[in-house]
Coordinates of C-alpha atoms (C1' of nucleotides) in Angstrom, one line a residue:
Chain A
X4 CA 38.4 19.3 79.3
X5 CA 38.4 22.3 81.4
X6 CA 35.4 24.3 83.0
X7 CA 35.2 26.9 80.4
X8 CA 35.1 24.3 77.8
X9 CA 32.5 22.5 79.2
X10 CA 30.4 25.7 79.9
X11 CA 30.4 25.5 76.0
X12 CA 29.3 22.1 75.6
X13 CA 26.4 22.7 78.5
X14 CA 24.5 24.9 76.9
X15 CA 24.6 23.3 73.3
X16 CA 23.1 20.8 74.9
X17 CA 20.6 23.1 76.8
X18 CA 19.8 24.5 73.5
X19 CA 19.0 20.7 72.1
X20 CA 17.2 19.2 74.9
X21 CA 15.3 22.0 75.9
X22 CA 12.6 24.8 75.5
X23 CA 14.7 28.4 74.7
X24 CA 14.2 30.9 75.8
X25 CA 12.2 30.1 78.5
X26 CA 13.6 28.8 81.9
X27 CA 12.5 28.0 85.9
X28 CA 13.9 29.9 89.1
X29 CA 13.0 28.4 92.5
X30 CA 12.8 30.3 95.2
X31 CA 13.3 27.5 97.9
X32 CA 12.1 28.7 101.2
X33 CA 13.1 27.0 104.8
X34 CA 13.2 28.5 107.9
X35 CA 16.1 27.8 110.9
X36 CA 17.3 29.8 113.5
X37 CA 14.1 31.7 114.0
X38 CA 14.5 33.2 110.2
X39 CA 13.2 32.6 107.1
X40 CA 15.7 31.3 104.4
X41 CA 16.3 30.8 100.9
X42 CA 18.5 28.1 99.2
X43 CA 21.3 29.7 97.1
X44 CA 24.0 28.6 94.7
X45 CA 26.8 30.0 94.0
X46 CA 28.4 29.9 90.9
X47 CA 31.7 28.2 89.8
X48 CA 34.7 30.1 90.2
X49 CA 33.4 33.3 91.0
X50 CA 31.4 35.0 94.4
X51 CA 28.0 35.8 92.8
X52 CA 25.5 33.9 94.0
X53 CA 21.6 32.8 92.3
X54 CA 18.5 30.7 92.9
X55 CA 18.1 27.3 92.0
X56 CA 17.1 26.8 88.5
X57 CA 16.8 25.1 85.1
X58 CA 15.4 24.7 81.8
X59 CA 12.3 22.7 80.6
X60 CA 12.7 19.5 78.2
X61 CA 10.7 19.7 75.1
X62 CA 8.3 17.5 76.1
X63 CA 7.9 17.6 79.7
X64 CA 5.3 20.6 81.5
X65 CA 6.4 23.2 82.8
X66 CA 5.1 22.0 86.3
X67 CA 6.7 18.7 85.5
X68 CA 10.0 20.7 85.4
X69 CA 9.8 22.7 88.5
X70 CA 9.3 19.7 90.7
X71 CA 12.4 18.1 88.7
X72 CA 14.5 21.0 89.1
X73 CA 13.8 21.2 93.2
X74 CA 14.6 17.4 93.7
X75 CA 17.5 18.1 91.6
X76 CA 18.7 20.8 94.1
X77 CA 16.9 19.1 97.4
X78 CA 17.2 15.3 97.4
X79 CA 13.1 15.8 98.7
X80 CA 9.8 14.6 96.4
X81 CA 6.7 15.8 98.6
X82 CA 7.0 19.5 99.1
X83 CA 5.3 22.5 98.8
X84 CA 5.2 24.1 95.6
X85 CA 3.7 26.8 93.8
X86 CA 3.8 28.9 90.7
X87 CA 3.5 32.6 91.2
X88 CA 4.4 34.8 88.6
X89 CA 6.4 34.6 85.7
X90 CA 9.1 37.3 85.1
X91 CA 9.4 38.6 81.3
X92 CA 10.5 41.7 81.3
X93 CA 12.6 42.4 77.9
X94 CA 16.0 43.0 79.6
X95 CA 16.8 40.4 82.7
X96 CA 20.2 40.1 82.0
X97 CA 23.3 41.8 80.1
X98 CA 25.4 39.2 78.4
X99 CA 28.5 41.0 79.0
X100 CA 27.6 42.2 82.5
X101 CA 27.3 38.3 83.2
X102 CA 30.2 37.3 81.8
X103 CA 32.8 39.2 83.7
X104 CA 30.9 38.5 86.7
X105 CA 31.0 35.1 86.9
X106 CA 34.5 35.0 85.2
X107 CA 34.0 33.4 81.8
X108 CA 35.9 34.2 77.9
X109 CA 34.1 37.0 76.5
X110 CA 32.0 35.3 74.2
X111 CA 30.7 32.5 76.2
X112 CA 27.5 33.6 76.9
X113 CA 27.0 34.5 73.2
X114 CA 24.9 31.6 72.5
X115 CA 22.5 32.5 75.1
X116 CA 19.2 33.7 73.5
X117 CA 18.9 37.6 73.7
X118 CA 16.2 37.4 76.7
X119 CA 15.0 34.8 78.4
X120 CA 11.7 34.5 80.2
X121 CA 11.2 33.2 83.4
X122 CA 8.6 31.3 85.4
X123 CA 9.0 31.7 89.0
X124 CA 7.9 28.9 91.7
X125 CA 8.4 28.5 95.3
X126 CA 9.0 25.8 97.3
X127 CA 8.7 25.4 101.3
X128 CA 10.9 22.5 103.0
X129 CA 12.3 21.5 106.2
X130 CA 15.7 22.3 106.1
X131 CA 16.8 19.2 107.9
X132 CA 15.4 16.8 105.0
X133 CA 17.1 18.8 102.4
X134 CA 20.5 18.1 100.9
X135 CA 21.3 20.9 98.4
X136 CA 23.3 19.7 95.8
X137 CA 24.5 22.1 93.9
X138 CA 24.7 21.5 89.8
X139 CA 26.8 21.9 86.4
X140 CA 27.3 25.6 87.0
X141 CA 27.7 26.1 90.6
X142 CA 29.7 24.2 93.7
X143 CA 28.2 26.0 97.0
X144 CA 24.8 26.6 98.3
X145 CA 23.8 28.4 101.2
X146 CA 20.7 28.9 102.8
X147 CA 20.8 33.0 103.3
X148 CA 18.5 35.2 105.5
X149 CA 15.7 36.4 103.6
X150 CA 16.2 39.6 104.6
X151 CA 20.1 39.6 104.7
X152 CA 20.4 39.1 100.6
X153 CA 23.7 40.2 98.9
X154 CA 23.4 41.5 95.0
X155 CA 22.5 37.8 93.0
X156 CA 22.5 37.7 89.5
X157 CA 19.9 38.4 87.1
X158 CA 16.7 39.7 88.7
X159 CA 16.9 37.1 91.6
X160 CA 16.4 39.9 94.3
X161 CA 13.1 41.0 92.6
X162 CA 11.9 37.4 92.5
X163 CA 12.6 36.2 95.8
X164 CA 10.6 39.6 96.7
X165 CA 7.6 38.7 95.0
X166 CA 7.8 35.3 95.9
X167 CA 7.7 36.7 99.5
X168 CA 4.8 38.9 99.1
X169 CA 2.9 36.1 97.6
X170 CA 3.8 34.0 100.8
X171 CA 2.7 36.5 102.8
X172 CA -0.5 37.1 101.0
X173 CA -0.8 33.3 101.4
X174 CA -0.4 33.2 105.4
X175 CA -4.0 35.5 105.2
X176 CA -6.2 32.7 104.4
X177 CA -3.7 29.6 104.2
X178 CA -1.9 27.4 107.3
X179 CA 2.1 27.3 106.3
X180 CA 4.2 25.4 108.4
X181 CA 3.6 21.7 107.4
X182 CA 6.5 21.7 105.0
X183 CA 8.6 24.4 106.9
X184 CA 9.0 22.7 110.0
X185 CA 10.0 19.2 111.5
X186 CA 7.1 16.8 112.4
X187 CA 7.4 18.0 115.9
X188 CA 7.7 21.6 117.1
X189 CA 6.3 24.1 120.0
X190 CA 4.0 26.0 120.1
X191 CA 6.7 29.2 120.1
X192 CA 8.4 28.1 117.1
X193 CA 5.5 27.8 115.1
X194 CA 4.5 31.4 116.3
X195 CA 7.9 32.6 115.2
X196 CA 7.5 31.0 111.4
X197 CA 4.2 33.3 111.6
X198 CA 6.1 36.2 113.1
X199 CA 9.0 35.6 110.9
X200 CA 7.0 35.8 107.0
X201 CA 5.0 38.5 108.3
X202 CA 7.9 40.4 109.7
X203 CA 5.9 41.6 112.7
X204 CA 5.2 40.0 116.5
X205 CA 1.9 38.5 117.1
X206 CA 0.5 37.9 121.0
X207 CA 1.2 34.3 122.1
X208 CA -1.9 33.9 123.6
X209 CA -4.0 35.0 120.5
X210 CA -1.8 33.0 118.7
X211 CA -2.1 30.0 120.7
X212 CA -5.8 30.5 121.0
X213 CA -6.7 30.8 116.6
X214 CA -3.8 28.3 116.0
X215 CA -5.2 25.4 117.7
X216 CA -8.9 26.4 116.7
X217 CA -8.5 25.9 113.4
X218 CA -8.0 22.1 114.3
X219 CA -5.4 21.2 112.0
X220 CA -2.7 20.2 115.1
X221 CA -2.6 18.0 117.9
X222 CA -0.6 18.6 120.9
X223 CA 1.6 15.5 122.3
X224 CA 1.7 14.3 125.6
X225 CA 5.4 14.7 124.8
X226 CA 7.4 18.1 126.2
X227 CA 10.7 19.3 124.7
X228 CA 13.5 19.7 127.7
X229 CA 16.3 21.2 127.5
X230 CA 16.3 24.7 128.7
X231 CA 16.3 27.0 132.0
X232 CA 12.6 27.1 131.5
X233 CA 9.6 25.6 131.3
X234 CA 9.6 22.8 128.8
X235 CA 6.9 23.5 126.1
X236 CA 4.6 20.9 124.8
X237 CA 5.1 19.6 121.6
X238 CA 2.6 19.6 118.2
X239 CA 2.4 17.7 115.3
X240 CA 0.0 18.8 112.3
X241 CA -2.4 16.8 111.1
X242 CA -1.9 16.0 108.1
X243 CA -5.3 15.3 106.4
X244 CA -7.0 18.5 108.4
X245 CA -3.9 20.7 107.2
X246 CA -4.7 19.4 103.4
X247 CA -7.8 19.8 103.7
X248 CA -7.1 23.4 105.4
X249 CA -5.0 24.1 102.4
X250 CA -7.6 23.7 99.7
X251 CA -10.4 25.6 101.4
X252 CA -8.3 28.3 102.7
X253 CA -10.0 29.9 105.9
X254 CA -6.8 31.5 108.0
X255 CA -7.0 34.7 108.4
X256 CA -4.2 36.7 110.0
X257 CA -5.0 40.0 108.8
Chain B
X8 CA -4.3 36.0 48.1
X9 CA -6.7 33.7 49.5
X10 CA -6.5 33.8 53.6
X11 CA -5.2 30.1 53.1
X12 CA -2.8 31.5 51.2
X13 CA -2.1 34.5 54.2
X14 CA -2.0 32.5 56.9
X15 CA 1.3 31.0 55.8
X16 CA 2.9 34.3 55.9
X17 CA 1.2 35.4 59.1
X18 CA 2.8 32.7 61.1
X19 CA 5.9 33.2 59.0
X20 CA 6.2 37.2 60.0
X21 CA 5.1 35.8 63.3
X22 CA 8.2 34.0 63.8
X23 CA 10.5 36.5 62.6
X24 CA 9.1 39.3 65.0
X25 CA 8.1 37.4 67.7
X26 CA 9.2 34.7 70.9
X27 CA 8.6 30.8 69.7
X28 CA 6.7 28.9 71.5
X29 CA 5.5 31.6 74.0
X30 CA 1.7 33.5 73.8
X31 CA -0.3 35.5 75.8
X32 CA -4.0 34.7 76.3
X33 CA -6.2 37.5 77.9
X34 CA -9.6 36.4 79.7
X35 CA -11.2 39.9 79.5
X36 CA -14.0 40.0 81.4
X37 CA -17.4 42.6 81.3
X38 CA -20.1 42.8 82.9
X39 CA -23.9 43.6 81.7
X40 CA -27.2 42.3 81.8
X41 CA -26.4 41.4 85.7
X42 CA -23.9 38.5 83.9
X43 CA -20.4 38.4 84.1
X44 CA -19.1 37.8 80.4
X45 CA -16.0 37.6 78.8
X46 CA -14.6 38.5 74.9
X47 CA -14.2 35.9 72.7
X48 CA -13.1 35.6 69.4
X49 CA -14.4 33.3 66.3
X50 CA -11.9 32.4 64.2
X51 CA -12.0 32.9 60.7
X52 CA -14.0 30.3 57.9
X53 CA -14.6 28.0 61.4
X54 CA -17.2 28.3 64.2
X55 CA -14.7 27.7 66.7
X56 CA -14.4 30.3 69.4
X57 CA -11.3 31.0 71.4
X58 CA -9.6 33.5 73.8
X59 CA -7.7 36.8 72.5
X60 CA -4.5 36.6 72.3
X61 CA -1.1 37.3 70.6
X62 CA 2.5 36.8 70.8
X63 CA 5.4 38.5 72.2
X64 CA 8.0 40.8 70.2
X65 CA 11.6 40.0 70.7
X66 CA 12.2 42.8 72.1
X67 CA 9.2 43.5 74.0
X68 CA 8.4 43.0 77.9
X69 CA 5.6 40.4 78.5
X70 CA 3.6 43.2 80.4
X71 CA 3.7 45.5 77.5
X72 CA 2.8 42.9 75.1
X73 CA -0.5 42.2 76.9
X74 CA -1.0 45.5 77.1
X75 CA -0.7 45.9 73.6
X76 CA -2.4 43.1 72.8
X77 CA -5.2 44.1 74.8
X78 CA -5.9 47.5 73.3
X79 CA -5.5 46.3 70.0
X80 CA -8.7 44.3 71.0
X81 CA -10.5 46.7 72.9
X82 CA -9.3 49.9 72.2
X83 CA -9.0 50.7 75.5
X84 CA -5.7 51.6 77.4
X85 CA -6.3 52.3 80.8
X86 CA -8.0 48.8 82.3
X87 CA -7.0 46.5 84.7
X88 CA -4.9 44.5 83.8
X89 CA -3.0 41.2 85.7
X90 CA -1.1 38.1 84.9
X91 CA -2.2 35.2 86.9
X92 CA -1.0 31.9 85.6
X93 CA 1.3 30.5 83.0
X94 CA -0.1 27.3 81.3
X95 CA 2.7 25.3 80.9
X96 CA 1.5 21.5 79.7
X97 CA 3.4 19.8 77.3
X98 CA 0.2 19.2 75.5
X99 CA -1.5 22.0 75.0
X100 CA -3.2 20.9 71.5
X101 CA -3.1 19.0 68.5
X102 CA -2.6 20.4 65.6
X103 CA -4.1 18.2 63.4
X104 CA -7.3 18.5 65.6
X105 CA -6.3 22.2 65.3
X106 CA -6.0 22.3 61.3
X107 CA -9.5 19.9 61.1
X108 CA -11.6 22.4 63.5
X109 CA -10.3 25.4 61.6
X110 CA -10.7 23.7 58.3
X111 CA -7.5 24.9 57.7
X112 CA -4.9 22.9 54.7
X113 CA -4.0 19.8 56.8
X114 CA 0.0 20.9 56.5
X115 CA -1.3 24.7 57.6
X116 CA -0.1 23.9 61.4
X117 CA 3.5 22.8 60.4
X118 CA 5.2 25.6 61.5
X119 CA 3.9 26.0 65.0
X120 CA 6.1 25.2 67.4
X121 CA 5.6 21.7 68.9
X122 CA 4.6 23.1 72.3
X123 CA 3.3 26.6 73.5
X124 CA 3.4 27.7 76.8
X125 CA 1.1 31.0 77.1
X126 CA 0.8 33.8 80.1
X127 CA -2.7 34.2 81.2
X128 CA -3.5 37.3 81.8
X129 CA -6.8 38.6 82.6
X130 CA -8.8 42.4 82.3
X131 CA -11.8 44.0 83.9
X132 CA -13.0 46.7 81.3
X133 CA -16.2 48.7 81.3
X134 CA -18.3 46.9 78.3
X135 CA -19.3 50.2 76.6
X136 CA -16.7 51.6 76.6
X137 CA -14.7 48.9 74.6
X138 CA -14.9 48.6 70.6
X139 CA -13.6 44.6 70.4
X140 CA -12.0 44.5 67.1
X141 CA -11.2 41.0 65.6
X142 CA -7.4 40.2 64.8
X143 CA -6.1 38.7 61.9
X144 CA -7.2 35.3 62.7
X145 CA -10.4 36.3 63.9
X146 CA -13.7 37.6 62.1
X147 CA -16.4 37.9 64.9
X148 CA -16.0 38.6 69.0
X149 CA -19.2 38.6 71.3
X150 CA -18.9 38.7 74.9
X151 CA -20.3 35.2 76.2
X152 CA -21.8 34.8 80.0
X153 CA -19.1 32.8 81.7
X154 CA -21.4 30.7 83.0
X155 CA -22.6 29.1 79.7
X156 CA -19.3 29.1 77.4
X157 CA -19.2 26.3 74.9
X158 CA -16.2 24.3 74.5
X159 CA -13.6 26.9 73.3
X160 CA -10.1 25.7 71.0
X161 CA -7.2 24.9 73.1
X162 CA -7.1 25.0 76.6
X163 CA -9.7 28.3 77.0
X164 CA -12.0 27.1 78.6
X165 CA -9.5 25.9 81.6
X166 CA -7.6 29.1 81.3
X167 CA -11.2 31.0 81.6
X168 CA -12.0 28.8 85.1
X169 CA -8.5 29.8 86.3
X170 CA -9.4 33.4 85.7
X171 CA -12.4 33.2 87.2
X172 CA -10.8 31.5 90.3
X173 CA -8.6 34.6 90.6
X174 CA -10.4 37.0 90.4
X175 CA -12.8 35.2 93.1
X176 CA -10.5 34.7 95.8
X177 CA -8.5 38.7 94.8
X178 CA -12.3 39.9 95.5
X179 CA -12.5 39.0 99.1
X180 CA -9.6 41.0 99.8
X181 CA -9.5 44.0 97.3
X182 CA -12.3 46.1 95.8
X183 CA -13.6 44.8 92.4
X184 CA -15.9 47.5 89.8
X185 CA -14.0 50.3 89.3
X186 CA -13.2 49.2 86.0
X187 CA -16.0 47.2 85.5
X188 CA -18.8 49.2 86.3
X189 CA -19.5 52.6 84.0
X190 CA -18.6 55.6 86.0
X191 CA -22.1 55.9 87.7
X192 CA -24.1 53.0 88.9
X193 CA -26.2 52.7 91.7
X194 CA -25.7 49.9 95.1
X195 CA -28.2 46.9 93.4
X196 CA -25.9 47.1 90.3
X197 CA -22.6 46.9 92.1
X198 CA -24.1 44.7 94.7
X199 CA -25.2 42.4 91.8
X200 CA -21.3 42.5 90.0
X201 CA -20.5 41.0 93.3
X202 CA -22.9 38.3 93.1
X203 CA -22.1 37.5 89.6
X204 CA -18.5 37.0 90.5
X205 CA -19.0 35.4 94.0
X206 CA -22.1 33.2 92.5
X207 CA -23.8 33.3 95.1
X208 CA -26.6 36.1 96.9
X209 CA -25.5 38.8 99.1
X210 CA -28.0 40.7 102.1
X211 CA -28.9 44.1 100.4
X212 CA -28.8 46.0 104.1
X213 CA -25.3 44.1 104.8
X214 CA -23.5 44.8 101.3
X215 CA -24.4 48.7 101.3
X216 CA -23.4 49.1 104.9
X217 CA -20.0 47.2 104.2
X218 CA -19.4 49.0 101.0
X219 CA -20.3 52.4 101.9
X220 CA -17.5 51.4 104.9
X221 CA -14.8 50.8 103.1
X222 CA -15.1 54.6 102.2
X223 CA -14.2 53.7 97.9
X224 CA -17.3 55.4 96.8
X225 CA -19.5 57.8 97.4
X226 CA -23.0 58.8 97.0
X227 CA -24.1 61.4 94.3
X228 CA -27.4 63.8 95.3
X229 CA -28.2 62.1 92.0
X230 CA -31.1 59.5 91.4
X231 CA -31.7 56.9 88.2
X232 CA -35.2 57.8 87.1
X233 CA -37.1 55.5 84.5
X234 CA -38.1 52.8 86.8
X235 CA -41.9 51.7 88.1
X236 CA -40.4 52.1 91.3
X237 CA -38.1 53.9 93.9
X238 CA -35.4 56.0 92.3
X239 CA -31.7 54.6 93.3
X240 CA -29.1 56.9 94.2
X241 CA -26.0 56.8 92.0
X242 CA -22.5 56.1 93.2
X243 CA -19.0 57.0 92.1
X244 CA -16.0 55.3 93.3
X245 CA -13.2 57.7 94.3
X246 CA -10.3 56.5 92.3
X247 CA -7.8 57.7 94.9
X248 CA -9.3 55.4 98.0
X249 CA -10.0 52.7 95.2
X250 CA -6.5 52.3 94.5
X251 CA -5.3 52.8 97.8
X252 CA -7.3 49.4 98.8
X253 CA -6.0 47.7 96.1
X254 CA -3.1 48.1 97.3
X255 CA -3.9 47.4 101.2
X256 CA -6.2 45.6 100.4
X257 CA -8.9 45.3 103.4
X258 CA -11.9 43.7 102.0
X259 CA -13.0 40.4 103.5
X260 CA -16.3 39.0 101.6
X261 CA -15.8 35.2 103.4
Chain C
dT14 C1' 19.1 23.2 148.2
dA15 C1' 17.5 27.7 147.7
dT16 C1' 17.6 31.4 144.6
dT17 C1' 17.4 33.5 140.2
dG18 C1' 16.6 34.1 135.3
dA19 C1' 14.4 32.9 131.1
dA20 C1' 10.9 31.2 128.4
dT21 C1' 6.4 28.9 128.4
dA22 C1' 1.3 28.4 129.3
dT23 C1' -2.9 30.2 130.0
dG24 C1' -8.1 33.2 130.6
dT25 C1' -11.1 37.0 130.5
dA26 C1' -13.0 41.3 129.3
dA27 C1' -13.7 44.7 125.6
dT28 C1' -14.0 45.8 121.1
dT29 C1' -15.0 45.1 116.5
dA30 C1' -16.9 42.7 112.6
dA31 C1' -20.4 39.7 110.6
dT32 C1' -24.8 38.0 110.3
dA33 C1' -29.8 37.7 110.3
dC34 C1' -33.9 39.7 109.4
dA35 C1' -38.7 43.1 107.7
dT36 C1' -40.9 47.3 106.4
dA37 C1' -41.6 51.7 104.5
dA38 C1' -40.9 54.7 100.4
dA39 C1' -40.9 56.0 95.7
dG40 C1' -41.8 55.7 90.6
dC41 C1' -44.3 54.1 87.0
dT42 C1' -48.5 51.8 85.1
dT43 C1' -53.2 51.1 84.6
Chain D
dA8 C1' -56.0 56.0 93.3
dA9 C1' -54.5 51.4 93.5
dG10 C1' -51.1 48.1 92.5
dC11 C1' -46.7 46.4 91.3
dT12 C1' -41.8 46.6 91.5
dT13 C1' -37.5 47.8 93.3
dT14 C1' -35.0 50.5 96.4
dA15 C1' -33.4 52.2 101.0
dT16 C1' -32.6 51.5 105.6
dG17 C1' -31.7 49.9 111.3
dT18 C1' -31.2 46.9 115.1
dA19 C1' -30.3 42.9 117.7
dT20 C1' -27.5 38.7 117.9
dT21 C1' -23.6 36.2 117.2
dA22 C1' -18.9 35.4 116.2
dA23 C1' -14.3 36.9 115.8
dT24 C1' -10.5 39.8 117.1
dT25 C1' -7.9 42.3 120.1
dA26 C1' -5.8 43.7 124.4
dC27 C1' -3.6 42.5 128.4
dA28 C1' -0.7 40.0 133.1
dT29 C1' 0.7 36.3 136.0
dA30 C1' 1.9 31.8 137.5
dT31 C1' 4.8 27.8 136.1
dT32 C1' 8.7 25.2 135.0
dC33 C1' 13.4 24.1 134.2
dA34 C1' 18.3 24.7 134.5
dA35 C1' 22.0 27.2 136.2
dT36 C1' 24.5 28.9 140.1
dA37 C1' 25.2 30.7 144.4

DNA sequence: TATTGAATATGTAATTAATACATAAAGCTT
DNA sequence: AAGCTTTATGTATTAATTACATATTCAATA
């Protein structure tokens, strides 16, 4: 049975096991290469790519489902991971429009319901524990420069957007980092994650200075070598101090 | 037709014009008598109370349908209005507890859906200037302190903490009373909104000074007479600056 | 092995924001 | 006129944020 076929046979079974009309979109954030990414798939036999998402089993909550859907697409349990807005506008898509796009018969997305509504969540992971794996409808993923995005499908653009916002909004009065980078990383790395979401430079001694007052990392003996230059010391967070952090929420880079 | 009798069609029309299985529920929150309240509904041949609310039509955004939902309950159309959460459990109620506390027919419930997930969205609105008006359902609405709610149907009264939690932490970084103040009110009153929603009291000399910084209101040559003591001065918030910091938003009350 | 280049580590002074705190003034009542 | 109640207001202290420059280390290479 060929592709198109199967396409048919997906989403009957979509239709049976799950909730219609209503569906998840992850916006899975890591961050390499001094820039912040997003995990994208692209779909089967054509060059349009999307987020990560998926549909919610009848009985199962919707949270339930998000966490499913990323360690579908991840391989990783313990992440970060947060709902932050649901998208319901009355026209996300156009049937047709999607169709020729992704290169399927005519009337194959005609058992789709006429909208659907989406919640939104996003996720924060460390790259190197990830292993996308793509599913039924696409073959490639990519993590993509947050602010190098092609056209994706749907209204992915304007969700990775808010999703960004609310990350940034976040930064203000939470740490981020903890599921972003390795266990290990410099003091300059963690600086550029800052810089990076809030899209502006920040003073490395300020930095330095409100980073490690806040208590919630420990610098190693430990020094990372490796370049013309003095080797920087290396941090871990702590993890209890971090959660802790997280709840109370008292950053605030403003 | 008995209402027993009504409420079969209701939910029958309700399916034909609307989404299954999604709802809106709007925490609308007023503020008088130096409490911070919000508009509840009793439904009808029951003293249970619950949250307005409605559902979305096919062909309707989810924004517009709060909207709409909301000035059908208040009458009012310009308000603030935000979503904040989406209440996705699998188990959001029982029906036959439902049917029971309603003293609805026991088979009254069979068509709901098996599951709803509803958008929360929640409203500041100036208290006089609203006209609640029940819905189909519902036969009386008082606005209850949210301090001292009973135990609402459904999941309200978890929805009403989430609210409240939102509108707590968007307080300490964007201005709060333009919408729930009238257009006049003098320092003590707003300085006592602010304690209502932060729960907690604020220095008199240290709120005015901050307040009359962030440059959002200003001060009228008017006084409030019919008190046995000092006139206050009345205050105006300049809508222009107020919706400017909404947008910066460049409070901080830690 | 001495030199150079690149990135890291660090401290202090100035400014701004937040907090703590007490008294005089005005309006109504009696 | 006295008394009660609520409002209006300023200053000193502390804490937080910002601005800013140089010495160090490592590797490459001359």
């Amino acid at each position: 049975m060929d592709y198109k076929k199967q396409l048919v046979e997906f989403f009957k079974d979509v239709d049976e096991r799950c909730i219609l009309g209503l569906s998840i979109d992850c916006v899975i954030f890591g961050f390499y290469d001094n820039q912040l990414k997003v995990l994208l798939l692209r779909w089967k036999e054509s060059d349009e790519w999307g987020l990560p998402g998926g549909f919610i089993y009848k009985k199962e909550s919707v949270d339930v489902a998000a966490q499913r859907i990323l360690e579908e697409r991840t391989g990783i349990k313990e992440l970060f991971l947060q709902q932050f807005h649901t998208f319901g506008k009355d026209v996300r898509y156009n049937r047709v429009e999607i169709s020729r796009k992704l290169n399927w018969p005519d009337n194959s997305t005609r058992l789709w319901p006429d909208r659907t509504v989406s919640i939104g969540y996003f996720a924060l992971v460390d790259v190197s524990k990830v292993t996308p794996t793509a599913d039924f409808l696409t073959d490639e993923y990519q993590w993509l420069d947050v602010e190098k995005l092609p056209p994706l499908l749907f209204d992915h653009n304007h969700i990775i957007e808010v999703a960004l916002k609310t990350l940034r909004v976040q930064l203000s009065w939470q740490p981020v980092g903890y599921n972003l980078l390795p266990e290990k990383f410099t003091m300059p790395e963690l600086q550029r994650l800052y810089e990076t979401i809030l899209n502006r430079s920040l003073d490395p001694r300020n930095f330095s200075k409100k980073m490690r007052a806040l208590g919630i990392i420990e610098r190693l003996e430990e020094q990372r070598k490796g370049g013309a230059f003095k080797s920087p010391y290396l941090f871990r967070f702590d993890k209890e101090k971090y959660k802790k952090a997280l709840k109370e929420g008292h950053l605030a880079f403003s």
